[in-house]
Tab-separated table of N, CA and C in Angstrom:
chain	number	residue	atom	x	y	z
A	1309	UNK	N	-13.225	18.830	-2.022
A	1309	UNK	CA	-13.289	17.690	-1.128
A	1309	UNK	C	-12.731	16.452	-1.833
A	1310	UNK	N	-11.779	15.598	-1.203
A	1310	UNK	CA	-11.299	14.614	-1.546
A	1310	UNK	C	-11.393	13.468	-0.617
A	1311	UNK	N	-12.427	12.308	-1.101
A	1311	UNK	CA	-11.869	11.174	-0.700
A	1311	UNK	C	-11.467	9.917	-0.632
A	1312	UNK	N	-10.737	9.149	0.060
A	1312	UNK	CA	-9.937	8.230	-0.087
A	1312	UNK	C	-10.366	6.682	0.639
A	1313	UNK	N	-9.985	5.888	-0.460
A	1313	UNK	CA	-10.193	4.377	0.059
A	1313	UNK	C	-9.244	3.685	0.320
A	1314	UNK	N	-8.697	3.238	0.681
A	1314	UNK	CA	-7.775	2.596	0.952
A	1314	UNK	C	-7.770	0.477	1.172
A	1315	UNK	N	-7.301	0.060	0.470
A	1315	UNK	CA	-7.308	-1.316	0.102
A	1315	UNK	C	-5.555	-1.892	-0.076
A	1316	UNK	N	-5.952	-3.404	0.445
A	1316	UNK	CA	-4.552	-4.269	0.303
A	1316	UNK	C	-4.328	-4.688	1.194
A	1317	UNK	N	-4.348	-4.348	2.233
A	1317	UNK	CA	-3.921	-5.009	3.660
A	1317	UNK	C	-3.882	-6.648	3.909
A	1318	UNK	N	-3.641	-7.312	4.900
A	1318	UNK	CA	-3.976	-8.297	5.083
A	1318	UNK	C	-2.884	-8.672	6.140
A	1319	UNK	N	-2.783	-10.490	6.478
A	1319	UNK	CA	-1.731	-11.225	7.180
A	1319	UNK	C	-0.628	-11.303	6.115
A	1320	UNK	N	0.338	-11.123	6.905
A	1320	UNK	CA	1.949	-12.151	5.924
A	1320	UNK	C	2.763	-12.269	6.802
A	1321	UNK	N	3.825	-13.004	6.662
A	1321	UNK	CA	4.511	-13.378	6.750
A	1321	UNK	C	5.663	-12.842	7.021
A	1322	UNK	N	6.841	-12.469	7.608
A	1322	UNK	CA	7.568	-11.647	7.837
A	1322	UNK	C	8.988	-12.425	6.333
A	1323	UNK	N	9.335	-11.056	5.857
A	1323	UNK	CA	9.778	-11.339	4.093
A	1323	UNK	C	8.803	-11.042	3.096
A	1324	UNK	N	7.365	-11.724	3.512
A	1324	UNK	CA	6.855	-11.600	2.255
A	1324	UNK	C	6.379	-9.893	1.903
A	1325	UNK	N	5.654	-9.977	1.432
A	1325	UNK	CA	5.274	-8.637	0.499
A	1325	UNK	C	3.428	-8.181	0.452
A	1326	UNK	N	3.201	-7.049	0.175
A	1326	UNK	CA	1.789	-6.401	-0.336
A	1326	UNK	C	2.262	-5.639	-0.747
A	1327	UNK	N	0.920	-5.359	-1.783
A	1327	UNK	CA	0.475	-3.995	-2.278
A	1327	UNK	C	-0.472	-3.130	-1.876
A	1328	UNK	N	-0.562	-1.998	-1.152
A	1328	UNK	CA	-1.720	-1.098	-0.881
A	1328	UNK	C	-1.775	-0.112	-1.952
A	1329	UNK	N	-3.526	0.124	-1.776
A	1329	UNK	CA	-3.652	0.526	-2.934
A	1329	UNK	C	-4.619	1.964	-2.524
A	1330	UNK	N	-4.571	2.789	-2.900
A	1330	UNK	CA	-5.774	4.026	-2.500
A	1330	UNK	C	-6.330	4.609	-3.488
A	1331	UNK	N	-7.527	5.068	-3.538
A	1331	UNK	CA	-8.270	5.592	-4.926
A	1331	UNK	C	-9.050	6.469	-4.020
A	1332	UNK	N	-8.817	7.897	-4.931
A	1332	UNK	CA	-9.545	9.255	-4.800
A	1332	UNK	C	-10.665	9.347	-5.502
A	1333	UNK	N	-11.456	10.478	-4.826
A	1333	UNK	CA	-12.420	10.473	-5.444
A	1333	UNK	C	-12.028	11.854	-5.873
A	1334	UNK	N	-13.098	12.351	-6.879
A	1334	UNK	CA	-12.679	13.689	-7.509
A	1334	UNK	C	-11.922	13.719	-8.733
A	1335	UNK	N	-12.348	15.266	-9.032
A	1335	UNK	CA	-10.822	15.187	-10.499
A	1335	UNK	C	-9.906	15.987	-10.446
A	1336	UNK	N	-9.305	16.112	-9.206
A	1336	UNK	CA	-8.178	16.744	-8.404
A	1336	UNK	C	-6.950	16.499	-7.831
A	1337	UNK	N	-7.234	14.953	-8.037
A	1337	UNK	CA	-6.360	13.866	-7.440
A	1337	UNK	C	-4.515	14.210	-8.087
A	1338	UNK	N	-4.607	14.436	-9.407
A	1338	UNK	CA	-2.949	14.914	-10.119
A	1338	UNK	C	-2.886	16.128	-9.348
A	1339	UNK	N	-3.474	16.669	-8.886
A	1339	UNK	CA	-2.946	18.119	-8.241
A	1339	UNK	C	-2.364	17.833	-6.682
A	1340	UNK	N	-2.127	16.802	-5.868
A	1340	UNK	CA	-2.475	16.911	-4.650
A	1340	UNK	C	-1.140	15.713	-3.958
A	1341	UNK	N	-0.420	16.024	-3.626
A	1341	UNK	CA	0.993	15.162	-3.083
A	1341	UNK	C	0.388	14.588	-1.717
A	1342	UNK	N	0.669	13.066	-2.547
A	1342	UNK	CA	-0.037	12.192	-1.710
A	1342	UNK	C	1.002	11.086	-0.972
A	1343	UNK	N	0.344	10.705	0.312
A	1343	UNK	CA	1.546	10.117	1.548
A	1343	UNK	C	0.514	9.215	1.795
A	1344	UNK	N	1.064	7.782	2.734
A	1344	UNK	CA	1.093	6.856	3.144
A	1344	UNK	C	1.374	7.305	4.469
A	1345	UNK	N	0.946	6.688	5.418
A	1345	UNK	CA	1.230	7.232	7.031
A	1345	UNK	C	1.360	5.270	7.549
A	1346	UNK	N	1.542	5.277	8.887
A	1346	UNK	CA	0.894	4.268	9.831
A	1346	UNK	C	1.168	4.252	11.174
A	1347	UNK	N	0.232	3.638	11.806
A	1347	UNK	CA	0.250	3.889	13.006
A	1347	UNK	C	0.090	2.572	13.621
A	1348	UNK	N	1.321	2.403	14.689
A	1348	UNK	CA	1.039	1.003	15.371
A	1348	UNK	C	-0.018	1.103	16.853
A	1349	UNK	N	-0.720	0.383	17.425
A	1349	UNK	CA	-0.718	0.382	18.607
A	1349	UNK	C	-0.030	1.058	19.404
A	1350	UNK	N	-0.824	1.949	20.326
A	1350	UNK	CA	0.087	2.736	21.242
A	1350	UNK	C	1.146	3.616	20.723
A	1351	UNK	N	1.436	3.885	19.210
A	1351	UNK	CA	2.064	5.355	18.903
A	1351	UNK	C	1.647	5.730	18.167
A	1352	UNK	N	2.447	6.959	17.958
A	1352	UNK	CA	2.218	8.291	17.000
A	1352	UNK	C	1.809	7.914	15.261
A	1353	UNK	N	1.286	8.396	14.956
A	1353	UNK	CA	1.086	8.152	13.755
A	1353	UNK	C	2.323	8.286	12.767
A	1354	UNK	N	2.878	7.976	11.874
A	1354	UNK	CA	4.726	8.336	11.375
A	1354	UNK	C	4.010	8.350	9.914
A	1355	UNK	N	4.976	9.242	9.358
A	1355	UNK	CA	5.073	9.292	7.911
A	1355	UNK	C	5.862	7.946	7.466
A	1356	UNK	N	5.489	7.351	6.461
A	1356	UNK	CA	5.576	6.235	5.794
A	1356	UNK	C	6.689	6.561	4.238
A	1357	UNK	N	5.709	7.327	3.243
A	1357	UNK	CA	6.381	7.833	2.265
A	1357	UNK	C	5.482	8.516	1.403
A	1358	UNK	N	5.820	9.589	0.694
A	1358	UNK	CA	5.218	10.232	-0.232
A	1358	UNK	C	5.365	10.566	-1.561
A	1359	UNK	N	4.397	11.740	-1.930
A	1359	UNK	CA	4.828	11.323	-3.395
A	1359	UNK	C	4.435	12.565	-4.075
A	1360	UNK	N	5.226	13.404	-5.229
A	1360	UNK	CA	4.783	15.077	-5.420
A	1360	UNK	C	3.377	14.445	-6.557
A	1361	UNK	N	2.488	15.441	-7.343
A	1361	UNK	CA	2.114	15.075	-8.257
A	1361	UNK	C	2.748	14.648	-9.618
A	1362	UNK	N	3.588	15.278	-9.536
A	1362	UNK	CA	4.589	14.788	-11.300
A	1362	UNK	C	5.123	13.528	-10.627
A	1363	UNK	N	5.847	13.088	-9.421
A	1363	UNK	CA	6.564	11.921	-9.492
A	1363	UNK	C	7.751	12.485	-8.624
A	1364	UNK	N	7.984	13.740	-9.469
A	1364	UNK	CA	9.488	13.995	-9.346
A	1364	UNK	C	9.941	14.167	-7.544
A	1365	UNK	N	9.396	14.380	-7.079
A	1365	UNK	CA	10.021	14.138	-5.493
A	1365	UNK	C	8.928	13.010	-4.869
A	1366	UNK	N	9.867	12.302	-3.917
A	1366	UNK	CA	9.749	11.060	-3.516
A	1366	UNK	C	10.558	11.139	-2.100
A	1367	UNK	N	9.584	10.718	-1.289
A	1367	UNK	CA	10.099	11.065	0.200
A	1367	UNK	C	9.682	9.370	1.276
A	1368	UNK	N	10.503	8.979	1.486
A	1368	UNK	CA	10.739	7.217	2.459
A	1368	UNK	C	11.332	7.841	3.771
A	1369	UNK	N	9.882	7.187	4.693
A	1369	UNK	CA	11.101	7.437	6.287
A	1369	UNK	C	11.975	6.491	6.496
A	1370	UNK	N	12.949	6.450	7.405
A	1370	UNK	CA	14.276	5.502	7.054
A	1370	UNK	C	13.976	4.342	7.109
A	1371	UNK	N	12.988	3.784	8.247
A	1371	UNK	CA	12.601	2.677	8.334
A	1371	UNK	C	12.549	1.522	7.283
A	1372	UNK	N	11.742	2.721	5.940
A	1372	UNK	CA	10.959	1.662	5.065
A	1372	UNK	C	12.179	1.565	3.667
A	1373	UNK	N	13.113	2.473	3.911
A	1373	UNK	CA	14.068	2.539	2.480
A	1373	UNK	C	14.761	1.371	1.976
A	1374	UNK	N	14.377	1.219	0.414
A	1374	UNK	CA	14.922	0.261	0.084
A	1374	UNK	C	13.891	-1.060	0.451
A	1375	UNK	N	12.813	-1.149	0.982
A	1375	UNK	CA	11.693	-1.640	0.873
A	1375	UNK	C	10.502	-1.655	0.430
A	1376	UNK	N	10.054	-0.417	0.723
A	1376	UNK	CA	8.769	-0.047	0.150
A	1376	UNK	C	8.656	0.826	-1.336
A	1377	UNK	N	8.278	0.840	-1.959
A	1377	UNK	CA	7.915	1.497	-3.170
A	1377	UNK	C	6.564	2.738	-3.136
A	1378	UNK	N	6.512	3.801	-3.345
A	1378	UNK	CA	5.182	4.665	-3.720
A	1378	UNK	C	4.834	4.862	-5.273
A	1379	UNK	N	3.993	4.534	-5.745
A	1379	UNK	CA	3.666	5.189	-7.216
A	1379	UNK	C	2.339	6.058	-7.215
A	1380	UNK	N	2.272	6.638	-8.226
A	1380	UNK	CA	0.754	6.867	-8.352
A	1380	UNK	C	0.333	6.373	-9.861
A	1381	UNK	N	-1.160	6.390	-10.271
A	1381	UNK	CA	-1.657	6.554	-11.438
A	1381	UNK	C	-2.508	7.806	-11.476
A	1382	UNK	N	-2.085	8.593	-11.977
A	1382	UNK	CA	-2.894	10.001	-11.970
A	1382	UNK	C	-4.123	9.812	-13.028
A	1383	UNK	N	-4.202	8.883	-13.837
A	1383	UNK	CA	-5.157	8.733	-14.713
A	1383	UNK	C	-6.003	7.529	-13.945
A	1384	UNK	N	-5.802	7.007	-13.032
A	1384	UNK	CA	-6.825	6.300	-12.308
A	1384	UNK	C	-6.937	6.581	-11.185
A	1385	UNK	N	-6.403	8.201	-10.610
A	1385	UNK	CA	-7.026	8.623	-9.070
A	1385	UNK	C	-6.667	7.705	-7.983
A	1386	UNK	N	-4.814	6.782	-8.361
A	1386	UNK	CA	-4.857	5.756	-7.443
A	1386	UNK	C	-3.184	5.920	-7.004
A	1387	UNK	N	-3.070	5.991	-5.788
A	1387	UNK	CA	-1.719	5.910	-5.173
A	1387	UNK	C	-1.306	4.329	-4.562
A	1388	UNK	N	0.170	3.917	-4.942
A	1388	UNK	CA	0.291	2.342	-4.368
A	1388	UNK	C	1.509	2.411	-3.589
A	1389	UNK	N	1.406	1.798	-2.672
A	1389	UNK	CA	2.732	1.477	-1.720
A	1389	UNK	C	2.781	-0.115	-2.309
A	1390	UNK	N	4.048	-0.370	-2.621
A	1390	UNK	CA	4.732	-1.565	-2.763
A	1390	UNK	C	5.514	-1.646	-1.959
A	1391	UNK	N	5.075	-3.289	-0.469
A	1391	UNK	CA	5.692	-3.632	0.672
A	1391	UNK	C	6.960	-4.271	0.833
A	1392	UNK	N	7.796	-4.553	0.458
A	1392	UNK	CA	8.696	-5.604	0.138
A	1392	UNK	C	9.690	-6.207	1.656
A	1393	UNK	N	10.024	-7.829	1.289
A	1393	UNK	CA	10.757	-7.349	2.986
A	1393	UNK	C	10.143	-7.110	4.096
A	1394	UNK	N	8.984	-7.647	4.546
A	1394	UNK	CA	8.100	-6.932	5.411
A	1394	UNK	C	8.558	-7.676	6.424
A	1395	UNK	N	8.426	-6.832	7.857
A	1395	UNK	CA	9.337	-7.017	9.325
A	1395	UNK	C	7.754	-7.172	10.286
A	1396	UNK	N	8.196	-7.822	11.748
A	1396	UNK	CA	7.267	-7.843	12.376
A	1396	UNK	C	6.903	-6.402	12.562
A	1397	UNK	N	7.892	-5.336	12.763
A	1397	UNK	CA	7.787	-3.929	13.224
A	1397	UNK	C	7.284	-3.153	12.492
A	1398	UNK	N	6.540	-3.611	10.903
A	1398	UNK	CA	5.762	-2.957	10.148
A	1398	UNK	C	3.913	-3.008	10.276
A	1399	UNK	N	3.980	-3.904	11.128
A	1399	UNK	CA	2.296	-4.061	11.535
A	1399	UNK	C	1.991	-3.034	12.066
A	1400	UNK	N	1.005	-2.022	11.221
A	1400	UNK	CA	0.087	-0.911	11.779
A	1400	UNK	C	-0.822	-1.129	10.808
A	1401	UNK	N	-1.710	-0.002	11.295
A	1401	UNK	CA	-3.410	0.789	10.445
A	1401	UNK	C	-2.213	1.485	9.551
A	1402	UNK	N	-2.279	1.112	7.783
A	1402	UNK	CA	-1.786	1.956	6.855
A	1402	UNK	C	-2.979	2.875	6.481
A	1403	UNK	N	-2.668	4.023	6.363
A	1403	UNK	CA	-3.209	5.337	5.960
A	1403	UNK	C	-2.808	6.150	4.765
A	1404	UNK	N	-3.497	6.621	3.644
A	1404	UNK	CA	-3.139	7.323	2.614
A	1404	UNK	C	-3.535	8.252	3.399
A	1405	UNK	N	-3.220	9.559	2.601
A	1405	UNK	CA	-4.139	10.999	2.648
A	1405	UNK	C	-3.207	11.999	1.407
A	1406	UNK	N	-3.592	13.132	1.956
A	1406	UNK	CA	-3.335	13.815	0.143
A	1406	UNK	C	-3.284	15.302	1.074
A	1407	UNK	N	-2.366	16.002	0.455
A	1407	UNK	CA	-1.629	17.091	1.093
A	1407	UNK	C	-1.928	18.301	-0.536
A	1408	UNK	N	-2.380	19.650	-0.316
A	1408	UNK	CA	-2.007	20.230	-1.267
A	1408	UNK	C	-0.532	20.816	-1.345
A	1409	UNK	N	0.156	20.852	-0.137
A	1409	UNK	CA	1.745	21.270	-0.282
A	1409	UNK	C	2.453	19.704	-0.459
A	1410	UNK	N	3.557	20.132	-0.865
A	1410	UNK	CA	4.644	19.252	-0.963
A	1410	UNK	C	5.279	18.952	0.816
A	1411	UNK	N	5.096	18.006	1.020
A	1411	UNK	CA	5.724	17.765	2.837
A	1411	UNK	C	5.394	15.882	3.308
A	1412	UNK	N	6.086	15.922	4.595
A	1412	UNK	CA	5.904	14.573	4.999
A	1412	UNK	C	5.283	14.874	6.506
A	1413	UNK	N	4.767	15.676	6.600
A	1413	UNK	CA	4.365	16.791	7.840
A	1413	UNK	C	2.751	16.360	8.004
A	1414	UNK	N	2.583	15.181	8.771
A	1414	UNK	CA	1.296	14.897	8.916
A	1414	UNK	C	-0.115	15.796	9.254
A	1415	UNK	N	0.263	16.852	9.869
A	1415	UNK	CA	-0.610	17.947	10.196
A	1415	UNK	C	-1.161	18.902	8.730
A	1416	UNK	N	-0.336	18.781	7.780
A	1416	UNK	CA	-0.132	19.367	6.905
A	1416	UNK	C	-1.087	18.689	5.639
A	1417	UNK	N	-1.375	17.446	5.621
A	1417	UNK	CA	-2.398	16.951	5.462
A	1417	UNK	C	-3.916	16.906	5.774
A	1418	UNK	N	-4.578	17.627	4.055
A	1418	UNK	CA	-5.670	17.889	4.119
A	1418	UNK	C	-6.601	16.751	4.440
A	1419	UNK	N	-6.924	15.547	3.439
A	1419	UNK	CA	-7.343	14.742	3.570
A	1419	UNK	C	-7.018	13.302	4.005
A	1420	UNK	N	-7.675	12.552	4.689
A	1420	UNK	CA	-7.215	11.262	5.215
A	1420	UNK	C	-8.290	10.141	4.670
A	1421	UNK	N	-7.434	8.760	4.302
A	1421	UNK	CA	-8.950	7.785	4.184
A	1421	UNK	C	-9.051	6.822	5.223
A	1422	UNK	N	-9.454	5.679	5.612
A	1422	UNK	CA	-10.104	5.092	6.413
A	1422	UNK	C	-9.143	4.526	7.390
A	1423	UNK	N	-7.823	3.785	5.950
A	1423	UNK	CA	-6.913	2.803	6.705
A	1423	UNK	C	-7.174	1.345	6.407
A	1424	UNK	N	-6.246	0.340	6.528
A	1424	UNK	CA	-6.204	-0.763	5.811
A	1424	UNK	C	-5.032	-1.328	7.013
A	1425	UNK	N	-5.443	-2.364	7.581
A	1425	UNK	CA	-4.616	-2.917	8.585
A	1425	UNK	C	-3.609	-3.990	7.956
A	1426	UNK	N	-2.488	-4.071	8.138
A	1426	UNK	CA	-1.214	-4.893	7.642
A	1426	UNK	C	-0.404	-5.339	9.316
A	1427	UNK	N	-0.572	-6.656	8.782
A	1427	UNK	CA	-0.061	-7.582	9.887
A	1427	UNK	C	1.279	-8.373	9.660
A	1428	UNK	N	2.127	-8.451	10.059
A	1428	UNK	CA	3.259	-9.352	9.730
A	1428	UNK	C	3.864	-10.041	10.477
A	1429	UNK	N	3.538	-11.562	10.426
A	1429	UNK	CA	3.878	-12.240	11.153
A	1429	UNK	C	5.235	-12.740	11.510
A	1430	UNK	N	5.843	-13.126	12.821
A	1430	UNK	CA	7.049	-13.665	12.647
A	1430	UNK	C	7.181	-15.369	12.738
């Protein structure tokens, strides 16, 4: 069982920037390829970007490329989206969760955490 908190959200500004931040619980967290989701009002939930456990694959839906950043700290059980550039059309509920396969396949995702709302104003 894994779970997730999710922190960072807030108001900005359309340009400016956040950091979201998610922390697992468990000592399983390096094993487990972890994604960012969000969901606006009235749609589908979309893959955001992900991330393998080593690093080595790195997956951005087109939207966010060249904006957003994913890292993890596997020694602090913590995954970060870095916002950059932020558009009115990025305001949703941001969502981590943690996948034991490698994918951007929301169904495919074992665990989910709460969500952290990001607003961007124009």
């Amino acid at each position: 069982q894994v779970q997730l908190v999710a922190s960072g959200g807030g108001l900005v500004q359309a340009g400016g920037s956040l950091r979201l931040s998610c922390t697992a619980s468990g000592r399983t967290f390096s094993t487990y390829t972890m994604g960012w989701f969000r969901q606006a009002p009235g749609s589908e939930r979309e893959f955001v970007a992900g991330m393998n456990p080593s690093g080595g694959w790195i997956a951005y839906a087109d939207s966010v490329k060249g904006r957003f950043t994913i890292s993890r700290d596997n020694a602090k059980n913590t995954v970060y989206l870095q916002m950059n550039s932020l558009k009115p059309e990025d305001t949703a509920v941001y969502v981590c969760a943690a996948s034991r396969v490698l994918t951007t396949t929301t169904q495919m995702y074992n665990y989910w955490g709460q969500g952290t709302q990001v607003t961007v104003s124009s």
